[in-house]
Coordinates of C-alpha atoms in Angstrom, one line a residue:
X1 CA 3.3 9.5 -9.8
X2 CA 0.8 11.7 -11.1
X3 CA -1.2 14.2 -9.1
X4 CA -3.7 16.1 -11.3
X5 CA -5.9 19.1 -10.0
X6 CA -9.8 19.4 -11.2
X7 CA -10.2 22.5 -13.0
X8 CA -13.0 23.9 -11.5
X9 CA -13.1 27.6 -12.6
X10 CA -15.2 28.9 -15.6
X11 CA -13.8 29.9 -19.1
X12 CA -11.3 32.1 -18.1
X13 CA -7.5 31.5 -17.0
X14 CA -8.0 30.8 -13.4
X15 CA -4.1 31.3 -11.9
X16 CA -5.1 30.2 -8.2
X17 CA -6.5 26.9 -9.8
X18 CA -2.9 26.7 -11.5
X19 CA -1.0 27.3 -8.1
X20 CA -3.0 24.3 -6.8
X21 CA -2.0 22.5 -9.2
X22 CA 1.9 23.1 -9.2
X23 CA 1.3 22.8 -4.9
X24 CA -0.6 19.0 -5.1
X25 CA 2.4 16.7 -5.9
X26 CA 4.0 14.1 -4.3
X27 CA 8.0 13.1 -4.4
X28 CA 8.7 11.0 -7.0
X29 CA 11.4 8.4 -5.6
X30 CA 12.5 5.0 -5.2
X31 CA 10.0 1.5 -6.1
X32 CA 11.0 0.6 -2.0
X33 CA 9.4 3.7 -1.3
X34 CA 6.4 4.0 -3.4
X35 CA 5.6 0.3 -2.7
X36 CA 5.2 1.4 0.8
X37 CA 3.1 4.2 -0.5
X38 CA 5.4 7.1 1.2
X39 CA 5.9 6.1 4.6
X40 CA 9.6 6.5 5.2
X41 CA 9.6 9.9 7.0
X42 CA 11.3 8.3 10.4
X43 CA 12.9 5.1 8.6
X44 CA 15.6 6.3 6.2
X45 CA 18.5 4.6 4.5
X46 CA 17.1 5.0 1.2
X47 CA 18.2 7.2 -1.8
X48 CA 14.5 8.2 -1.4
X49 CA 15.7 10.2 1.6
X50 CA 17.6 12.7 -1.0
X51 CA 14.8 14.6 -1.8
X52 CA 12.7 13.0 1.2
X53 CA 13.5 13.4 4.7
X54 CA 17.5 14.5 4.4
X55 CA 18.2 12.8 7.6
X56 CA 17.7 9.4 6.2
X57 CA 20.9 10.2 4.3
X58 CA 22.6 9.7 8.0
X59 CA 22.0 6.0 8.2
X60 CA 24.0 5.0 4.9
X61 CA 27.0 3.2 6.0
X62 CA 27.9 2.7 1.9
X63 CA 27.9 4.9 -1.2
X64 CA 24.7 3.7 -3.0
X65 CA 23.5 4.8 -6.5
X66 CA 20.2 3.9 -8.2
X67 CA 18.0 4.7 -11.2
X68 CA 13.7 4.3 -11.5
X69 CA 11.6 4.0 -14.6
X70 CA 8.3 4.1 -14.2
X71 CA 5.1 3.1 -16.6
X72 CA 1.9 5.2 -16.0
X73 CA -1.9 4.5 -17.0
X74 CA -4.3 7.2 -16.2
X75 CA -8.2 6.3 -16.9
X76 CA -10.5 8.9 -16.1
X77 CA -14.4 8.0 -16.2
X78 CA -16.3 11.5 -16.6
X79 CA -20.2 11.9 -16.1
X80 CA -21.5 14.8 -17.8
X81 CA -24.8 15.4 -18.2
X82 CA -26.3 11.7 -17.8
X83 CA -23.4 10.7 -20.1
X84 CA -20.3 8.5 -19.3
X85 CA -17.6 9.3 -20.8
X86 CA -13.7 7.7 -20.6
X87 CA -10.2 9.2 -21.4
X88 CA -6.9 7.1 -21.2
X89 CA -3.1 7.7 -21.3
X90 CA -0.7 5.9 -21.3
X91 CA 3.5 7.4 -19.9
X92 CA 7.2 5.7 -19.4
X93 CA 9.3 8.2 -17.7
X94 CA 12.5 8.6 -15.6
X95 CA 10.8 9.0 -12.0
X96 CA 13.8 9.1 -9.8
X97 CA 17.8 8.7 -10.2
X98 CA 20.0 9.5 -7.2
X99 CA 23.6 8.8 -6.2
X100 CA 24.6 9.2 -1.9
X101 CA 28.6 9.5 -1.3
X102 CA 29.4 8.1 2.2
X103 CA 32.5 9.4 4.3
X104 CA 33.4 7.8 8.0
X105 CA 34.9 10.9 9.9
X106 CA 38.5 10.2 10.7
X107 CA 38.9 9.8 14.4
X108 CA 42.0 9.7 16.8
X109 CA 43.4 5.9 17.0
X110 CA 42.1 4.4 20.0
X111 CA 39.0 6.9 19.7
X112 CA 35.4 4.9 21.0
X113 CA 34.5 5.3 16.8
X114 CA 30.6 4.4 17.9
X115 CA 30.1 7.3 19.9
X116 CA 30.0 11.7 18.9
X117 CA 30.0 12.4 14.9
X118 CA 29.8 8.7 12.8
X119 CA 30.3 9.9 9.4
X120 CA 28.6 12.6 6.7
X121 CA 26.8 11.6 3.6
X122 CA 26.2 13.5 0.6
X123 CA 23.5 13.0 -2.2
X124 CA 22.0 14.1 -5.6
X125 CA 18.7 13.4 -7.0
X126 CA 16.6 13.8 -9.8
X127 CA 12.9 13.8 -9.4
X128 CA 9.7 13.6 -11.5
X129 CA 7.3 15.3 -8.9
X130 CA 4.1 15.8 -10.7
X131 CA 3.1 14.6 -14.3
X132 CA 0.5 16.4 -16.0
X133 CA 0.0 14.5 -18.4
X134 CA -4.0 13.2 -19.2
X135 CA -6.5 13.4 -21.3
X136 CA -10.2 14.7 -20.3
X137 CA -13.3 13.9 -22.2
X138 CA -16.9 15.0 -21.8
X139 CA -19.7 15.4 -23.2
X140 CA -23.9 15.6 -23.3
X141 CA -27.2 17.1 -24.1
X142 CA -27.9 19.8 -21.9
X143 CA -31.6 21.4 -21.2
X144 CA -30.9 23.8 -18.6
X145 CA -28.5 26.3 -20.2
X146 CA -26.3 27.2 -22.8
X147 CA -22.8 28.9 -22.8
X148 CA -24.3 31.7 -24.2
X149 CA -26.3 32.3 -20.8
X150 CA -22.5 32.9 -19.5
X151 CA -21.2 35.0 -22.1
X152 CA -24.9 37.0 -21.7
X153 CA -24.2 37.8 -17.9
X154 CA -20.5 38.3 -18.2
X155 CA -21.2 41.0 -21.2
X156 CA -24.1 42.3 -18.4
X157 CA -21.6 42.6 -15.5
X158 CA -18.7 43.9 -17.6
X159 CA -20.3 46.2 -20.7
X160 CA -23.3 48.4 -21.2
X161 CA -24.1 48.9 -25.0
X162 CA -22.6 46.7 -27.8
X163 CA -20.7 49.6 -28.7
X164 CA -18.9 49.5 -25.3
X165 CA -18.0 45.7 -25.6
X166 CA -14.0 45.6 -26.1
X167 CA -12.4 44.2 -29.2
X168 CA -11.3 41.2 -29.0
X169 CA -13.0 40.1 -25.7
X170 CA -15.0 37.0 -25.2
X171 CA -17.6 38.7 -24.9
X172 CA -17.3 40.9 -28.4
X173 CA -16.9 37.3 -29.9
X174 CA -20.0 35.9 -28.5
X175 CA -22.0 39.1 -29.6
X176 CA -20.4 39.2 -33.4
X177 CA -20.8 35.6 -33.6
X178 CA -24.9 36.1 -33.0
X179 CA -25.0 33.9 -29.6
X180 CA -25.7 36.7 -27.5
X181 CA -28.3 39.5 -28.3
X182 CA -29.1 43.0 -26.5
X183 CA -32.6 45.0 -25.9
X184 CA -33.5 47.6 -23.3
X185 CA -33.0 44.9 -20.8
X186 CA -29.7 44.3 -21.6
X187 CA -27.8 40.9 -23.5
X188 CA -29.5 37.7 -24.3
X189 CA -28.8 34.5 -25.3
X190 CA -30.1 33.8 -28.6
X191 CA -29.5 30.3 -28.2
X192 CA -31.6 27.3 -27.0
X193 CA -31.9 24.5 -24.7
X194 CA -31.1 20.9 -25.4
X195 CA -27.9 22.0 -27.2
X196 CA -25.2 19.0 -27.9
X197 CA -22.1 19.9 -25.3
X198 CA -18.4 18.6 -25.4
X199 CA -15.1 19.2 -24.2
X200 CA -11.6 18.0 -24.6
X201 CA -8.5 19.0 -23.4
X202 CA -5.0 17.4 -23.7
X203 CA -2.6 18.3 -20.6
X204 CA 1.1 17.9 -20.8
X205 CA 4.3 19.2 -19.0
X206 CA 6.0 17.7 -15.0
X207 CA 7.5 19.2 -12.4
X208 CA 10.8 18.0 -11.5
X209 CA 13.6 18.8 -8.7
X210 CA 17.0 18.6 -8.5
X211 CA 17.9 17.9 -5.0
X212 CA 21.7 18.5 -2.8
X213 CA 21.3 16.7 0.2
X214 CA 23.5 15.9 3.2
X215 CA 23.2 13.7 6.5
X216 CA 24.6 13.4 9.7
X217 CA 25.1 10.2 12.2
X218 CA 25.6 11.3 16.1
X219 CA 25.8 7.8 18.1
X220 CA 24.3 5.6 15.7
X221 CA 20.8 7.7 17.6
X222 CA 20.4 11.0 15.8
X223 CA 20.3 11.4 12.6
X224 CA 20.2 15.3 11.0
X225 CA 20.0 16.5 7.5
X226 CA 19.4 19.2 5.3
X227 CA 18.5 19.5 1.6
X228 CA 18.4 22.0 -1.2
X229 CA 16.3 22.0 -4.4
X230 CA 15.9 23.4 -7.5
X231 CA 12.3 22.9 -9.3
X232 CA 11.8 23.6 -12.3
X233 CA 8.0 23.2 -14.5
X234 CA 6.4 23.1 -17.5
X235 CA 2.5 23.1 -18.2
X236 CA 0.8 22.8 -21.8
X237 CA -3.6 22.4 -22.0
X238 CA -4.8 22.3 -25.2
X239 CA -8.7 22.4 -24.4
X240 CA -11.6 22.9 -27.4
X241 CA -15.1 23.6 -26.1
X242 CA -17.9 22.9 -28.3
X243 CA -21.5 23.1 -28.6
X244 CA -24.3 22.8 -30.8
X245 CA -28.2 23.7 -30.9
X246 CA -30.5 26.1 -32.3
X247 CA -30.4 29.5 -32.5
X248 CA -33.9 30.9 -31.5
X249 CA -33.3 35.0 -32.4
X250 CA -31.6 34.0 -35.7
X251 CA -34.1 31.2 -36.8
X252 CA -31.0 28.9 -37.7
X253 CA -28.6 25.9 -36.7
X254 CA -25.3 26.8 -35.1
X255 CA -22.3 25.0 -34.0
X256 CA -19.3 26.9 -31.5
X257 CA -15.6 26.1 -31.1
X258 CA -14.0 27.9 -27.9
X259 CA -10.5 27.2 -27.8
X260 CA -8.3 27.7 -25.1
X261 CA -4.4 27.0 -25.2
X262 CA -2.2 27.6 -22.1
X263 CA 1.7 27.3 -21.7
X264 CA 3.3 27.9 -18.2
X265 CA 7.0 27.4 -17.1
X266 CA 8.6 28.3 -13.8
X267 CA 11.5 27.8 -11.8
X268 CA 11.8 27.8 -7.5
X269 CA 14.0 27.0 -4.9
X270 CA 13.1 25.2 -1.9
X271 CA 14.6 23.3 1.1
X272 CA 14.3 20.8 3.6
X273 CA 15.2 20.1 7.4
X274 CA 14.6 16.8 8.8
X275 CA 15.9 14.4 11.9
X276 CA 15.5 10.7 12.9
X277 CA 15.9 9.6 16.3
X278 CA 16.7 6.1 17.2
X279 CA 16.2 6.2 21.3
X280 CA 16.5 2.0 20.7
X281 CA 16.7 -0.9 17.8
X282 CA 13.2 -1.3 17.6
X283 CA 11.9 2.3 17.0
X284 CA 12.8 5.1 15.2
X285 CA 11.1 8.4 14.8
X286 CA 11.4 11.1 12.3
X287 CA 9.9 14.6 11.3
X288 CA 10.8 16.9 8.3
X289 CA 10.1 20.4 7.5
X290 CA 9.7 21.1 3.7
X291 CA 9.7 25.0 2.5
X292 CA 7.5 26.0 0.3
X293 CA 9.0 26.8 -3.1
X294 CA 9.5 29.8 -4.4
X295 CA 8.9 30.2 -7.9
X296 CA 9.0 32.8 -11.2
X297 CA 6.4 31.5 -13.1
X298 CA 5.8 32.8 -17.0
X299 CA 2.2 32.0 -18.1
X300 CA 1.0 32.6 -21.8
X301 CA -3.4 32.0 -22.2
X302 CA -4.8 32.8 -25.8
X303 CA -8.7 32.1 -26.6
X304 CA -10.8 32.2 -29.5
X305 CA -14.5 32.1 -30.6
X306 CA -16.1 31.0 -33.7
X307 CA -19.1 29.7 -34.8
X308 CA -20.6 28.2 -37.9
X309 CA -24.5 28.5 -38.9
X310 CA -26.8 26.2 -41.5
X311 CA -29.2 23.2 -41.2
X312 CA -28.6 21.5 -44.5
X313 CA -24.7 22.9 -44.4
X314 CA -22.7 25.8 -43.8
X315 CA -24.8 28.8 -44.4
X316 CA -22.4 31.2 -42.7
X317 CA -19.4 31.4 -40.4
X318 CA -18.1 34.0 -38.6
X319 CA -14.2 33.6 -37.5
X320 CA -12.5 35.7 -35.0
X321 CA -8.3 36.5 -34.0
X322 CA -6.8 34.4 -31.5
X323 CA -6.4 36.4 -28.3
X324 CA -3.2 36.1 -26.4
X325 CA -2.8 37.4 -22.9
X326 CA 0.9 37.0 -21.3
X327 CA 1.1 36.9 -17.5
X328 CA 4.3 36.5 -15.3
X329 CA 4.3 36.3 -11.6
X330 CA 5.8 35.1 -8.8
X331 CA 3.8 32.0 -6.3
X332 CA 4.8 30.2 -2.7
X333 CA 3.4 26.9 -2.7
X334 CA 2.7 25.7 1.0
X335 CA 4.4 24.7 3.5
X336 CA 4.6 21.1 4.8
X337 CA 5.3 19.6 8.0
X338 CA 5.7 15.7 7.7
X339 CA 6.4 13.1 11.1
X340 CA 6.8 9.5 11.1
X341 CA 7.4 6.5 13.2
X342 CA 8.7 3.3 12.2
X343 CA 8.5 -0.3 14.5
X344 CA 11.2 -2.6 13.4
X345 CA 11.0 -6.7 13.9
X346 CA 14.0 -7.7 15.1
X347 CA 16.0 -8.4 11.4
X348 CA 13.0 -9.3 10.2
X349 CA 11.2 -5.7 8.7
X350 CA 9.3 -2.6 10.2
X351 CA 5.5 -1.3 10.0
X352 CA 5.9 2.2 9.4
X353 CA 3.3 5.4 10.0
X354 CA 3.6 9.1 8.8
X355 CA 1.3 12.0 9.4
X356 CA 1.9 15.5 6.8
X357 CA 0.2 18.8 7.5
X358 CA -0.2 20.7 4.3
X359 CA -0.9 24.5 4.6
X360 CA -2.7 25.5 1.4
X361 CA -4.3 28.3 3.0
X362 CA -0.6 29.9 2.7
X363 CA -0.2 29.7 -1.0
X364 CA 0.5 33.4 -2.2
X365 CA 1.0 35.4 -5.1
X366 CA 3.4 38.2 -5.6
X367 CA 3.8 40.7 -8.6
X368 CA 6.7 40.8 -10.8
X369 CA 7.8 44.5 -10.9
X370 CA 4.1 45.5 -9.4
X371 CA 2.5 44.6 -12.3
X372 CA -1.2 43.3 -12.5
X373 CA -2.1 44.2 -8.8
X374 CA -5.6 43.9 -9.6
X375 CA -5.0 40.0 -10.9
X376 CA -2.5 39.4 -7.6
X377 CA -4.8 40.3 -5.2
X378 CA -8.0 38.6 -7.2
X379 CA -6.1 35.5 -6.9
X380 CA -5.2 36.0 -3.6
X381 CA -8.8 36.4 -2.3
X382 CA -9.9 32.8 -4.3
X383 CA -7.1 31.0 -2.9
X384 CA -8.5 32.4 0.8
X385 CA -12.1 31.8 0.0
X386 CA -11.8 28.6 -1.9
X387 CA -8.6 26.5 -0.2
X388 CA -8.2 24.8 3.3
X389 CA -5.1 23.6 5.2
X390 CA -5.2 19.4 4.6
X391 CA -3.6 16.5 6.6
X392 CA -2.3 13.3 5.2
X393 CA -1.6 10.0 6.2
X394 CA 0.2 6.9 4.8
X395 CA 1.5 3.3 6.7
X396 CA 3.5 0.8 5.2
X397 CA 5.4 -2.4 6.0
X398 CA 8.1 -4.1 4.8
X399 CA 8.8 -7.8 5.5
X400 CA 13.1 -9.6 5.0
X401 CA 12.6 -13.1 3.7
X402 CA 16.1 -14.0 3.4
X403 CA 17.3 -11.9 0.1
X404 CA 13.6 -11.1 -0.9
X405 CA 11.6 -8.4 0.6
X406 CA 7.8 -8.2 0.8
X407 CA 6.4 -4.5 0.9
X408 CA 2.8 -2.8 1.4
X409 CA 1.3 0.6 1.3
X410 CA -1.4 2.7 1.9
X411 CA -2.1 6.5 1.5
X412 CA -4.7 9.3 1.7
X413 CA -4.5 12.9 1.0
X414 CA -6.9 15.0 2.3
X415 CA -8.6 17.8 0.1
X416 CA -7.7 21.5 -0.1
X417 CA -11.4 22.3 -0.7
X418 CA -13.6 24.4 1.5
X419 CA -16.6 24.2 -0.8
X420 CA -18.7 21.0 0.4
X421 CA -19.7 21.1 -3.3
X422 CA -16.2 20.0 -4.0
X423 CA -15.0 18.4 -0.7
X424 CA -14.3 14.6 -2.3
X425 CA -12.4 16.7 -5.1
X426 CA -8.4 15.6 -4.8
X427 CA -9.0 13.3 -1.5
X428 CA -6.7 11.0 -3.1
X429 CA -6.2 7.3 -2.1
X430 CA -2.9 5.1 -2.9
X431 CA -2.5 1.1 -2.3
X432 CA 0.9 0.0 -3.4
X433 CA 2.7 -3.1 -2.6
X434 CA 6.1 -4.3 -4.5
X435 CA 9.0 -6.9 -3.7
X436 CA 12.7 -6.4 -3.3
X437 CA 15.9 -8.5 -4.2
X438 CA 19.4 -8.1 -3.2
X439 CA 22.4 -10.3 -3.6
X440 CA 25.6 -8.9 -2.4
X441 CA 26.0 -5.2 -3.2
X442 CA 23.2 -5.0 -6.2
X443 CA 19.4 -5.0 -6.0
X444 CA 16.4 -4.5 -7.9
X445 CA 13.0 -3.7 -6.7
X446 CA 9.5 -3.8 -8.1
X447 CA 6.2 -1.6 -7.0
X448 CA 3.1 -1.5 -8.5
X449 CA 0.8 1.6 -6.8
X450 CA -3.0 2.3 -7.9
X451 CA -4.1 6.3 -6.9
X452 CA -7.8 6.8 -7.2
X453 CA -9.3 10.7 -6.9
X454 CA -12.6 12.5 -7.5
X455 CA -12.6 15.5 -9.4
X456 CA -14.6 18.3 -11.1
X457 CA -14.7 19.9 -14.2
X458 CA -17.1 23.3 -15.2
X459 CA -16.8 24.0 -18.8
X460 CA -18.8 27.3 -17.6
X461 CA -20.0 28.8 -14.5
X462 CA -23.4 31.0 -14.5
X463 CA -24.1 33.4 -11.4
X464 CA -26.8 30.9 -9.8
X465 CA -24.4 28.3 -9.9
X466 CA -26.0 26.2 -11.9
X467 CA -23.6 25.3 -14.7
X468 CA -23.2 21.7 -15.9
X469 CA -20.4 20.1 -14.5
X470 CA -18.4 16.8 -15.1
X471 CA -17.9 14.6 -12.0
X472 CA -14.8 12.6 -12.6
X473 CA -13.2 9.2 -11.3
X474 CA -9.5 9.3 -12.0
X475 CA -7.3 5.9 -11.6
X476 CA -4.0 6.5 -11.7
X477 CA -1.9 2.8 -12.3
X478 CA 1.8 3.3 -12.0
X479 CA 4.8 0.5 -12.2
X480 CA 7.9 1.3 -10.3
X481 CA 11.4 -0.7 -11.3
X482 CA 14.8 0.4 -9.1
X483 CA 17.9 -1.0 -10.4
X484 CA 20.6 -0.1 -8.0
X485 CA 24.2 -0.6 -6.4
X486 CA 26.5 -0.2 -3.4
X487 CA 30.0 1.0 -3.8

């Protein structure tokens, strides 16, 4: 299951933008549960429950092991500047392997052995939670503005003379490289309208959990259960912005590369506390409390600037040294609190109904040895101004014909975005449906989920806010297979 973020910052290494991305996931888990996209918070007895709602673990009355591939296709259609542009990706991962070991307690002979403690059950999982992976094209003619009218007002806020400008910065680049200018009024672009504009930028790297879980059965009613996990990611972009035009100070042609590169990893601990209640055989309701994780993140960011100039050719080029900045840190992701109800039909199936509160508003940064204050408590401020708290909401259904099962889902997650300019960004929809077989103690099920999102893209951002800006529709297919077995 993929869950990408829009990048929706300007040139520079946005962090908060990063620790929405590592916070927007969504368990990877079982084809049973992604067929009914999600909605299993107050059902349980399935391996999903490992790194789901722990208390599901209580209602296995077997040891049960399973093992999910999964295909992804991710089509993104990007309109930038009156022109529609499309990137595609295609992924086979592992999504989800667990294994649950049941134990009965031992009671005294004679002992009622439906009634007080049932039995314990103990799991492991493995988990792809987010996939980064996707590729993201745009491109257009733009007669507003050029990205030297950024690099011009960032070398105004930042710099007086040229002699003040700081080696190596973007804006030393931009001034060496003749796209910005200065006079008594300060910098300039030298650069014109109408200029040619593109982007790219390949994204790879997951996040993934290992998960220790255990559940409880009190009376065949209450279910308890408690989980542990260990996350561990990795992030890669490899992004090249490029534009071409003329060059109105400098009489001439040019044509820019800025090229960003980004590699992140991190590790985190989280856990979970969840409970089903069965008060009779037709309902059962659940809610979970997930942590948010704790992580050490390492991030490394390098840029560079060049630019070519000639009508007929190459008249001149001026190169410049790659830039590397390295930045570690430490980020809480939010916390979530999830509830669910589940109606069951006799032997027949259940229609089943969750509810998550998400609190993005609490995603925080800490320093690692109180380094880079400054950069903590910039990042700090965006993720107040810029992020909400969100709620999201998923049914499903699942319908027993004889050894086949029929299932159905569908999902929404609300946006973490205050800006209305952004408010459709990451409201992410999910319909799934998927079948199940099982003859004796081996089964196999099948689920196919689409996940459809809006988001934005700013190669640049100029004080009047008005930069150009790609407005993306993602699609998101994904095939789920679950081979698995009782023992």
């Amino acid at each position: 299951m993929a869950a990408i973020v829009a990048a929706t910052g300007d040139l520079h290494a946005q962090y908060a933008q990063d620790a929405l991305r590592f916070s927007f996931n969504q368990p990877a888990s079982t084809a049973r549960f992604s067929a009914m996209a999600g909605a299993f918070t107050g059902i349980g007895g399935d391996l999903s429950s490992v790194n789901g709602n722990p208390a599901g673990l209580g209602l296995f009355t077997k040891s049960e092991f399973s093992i999910t591939p999964e295909f992804n296709n991710y089509n993104a259609d990007a309109m930038y500047l009156g022109q529609l542009n499309t990137g595609t990706k295609d992924m086979v991962n592992l999504n989800h392997a667990a294994v649950v070991w049941h134990n009965k307690f031992a009671k005294p002979k004679g002992s009622d052995l439906e009634t007080g403690w049932i039995s314990s059950n103990f799991g492991i999982s493995y988990s792809k939670d987010n996939d980064f992976h996707q590729n993201i094209n745009y491109s257009g003619t733009n007669g507003t503005n050029s990205v030297a009218d950024f690099f011009s007002e960032s070398a105004n806020k930042y710099y007086g003379a040229p002699s003040s400008l700081t080696s190596g910065s973007l804006e030393r680049m931009a001034y060496d490289n003749y796209l910005i200018g200065y006079d008594s009024q300060g910098y300039f672009p030298e650069t014109d309208v109408n200029n040619i504009q593109s982007k790219t930028d390949m994204r790879l790297g997951s996040q993934s959990d290992i998960n220790f879980a255990t559940g409880l059965n009190y009376s065949n009613m209450i279910y308890v259960g408690a989980s542990i996990g260990l996350s561990n990611l990795k992030y890669t972009s490899d992004a090249e912005y490029k534009e071409s035009g003329y060059n109105v100070t400098e009489d001439n042609n040019y044509s820019l590369s800025f090229r960003q590169n980004q590699y992140t990893t991190g590790n985190g601990v989280h856990g979970k506390l969840g409970v089903i209640v069965r008060p009779n055989q037709f309902v059962r309701l659940g809610a979970n409390i997930e942590t948010p994780t704790w992580y050490t993140i390492d991030d490394s960011y390098s840029e560079v600037l060049d630019t070519e100039y000639g009508r007929n050719g190459i008249d001149s080029s001026y190169v410049n040294n790659v830039q590397d900045y390295n930045f570690s840190y430490k980020l809480r992701t939010p916390l979530k609190l999830s509830g669910g109800i589940g109606f069951f039909i006799n032997n027949q199936g259940f229609i089943s109904a969750d509810v998550d509160y998400v609190g993005y508003q609490n995603i925080r940064f800490t320093s690692v040895d109180n380094a880079n204050l400054d950069v903590i408590s910039d990042n700090n401020l965006s993720v107040r101004e810029n992020y909400k708290n969100a709620v999201n909401y998923r049914v499903g259904a699942e319908y027993k014909l004889s050894s086949l099962m029929l299932r159905a889902g569908y999902g929404i997650k609300g946006s973490p975005y205050k800006s209305a300019d952004v408010t459709d960004a990451l409201k992410t929809e999910t319909v799934s449906a998927g079948l199940g077989y099982r003859i004796n103690n081996y089964y196999i099920d099948l689920a196919y989920q689409n996940v459809n999102y809006n988001s934005n893209y700013k190669p640049y951002t100029l004080s009047a806010g008005n930069g150009p800006r790609a407005d993306v529709k993602n699609s998101v297919s994904n095939v789920f297979l679950t081979i698995g077995s009782k023992f």
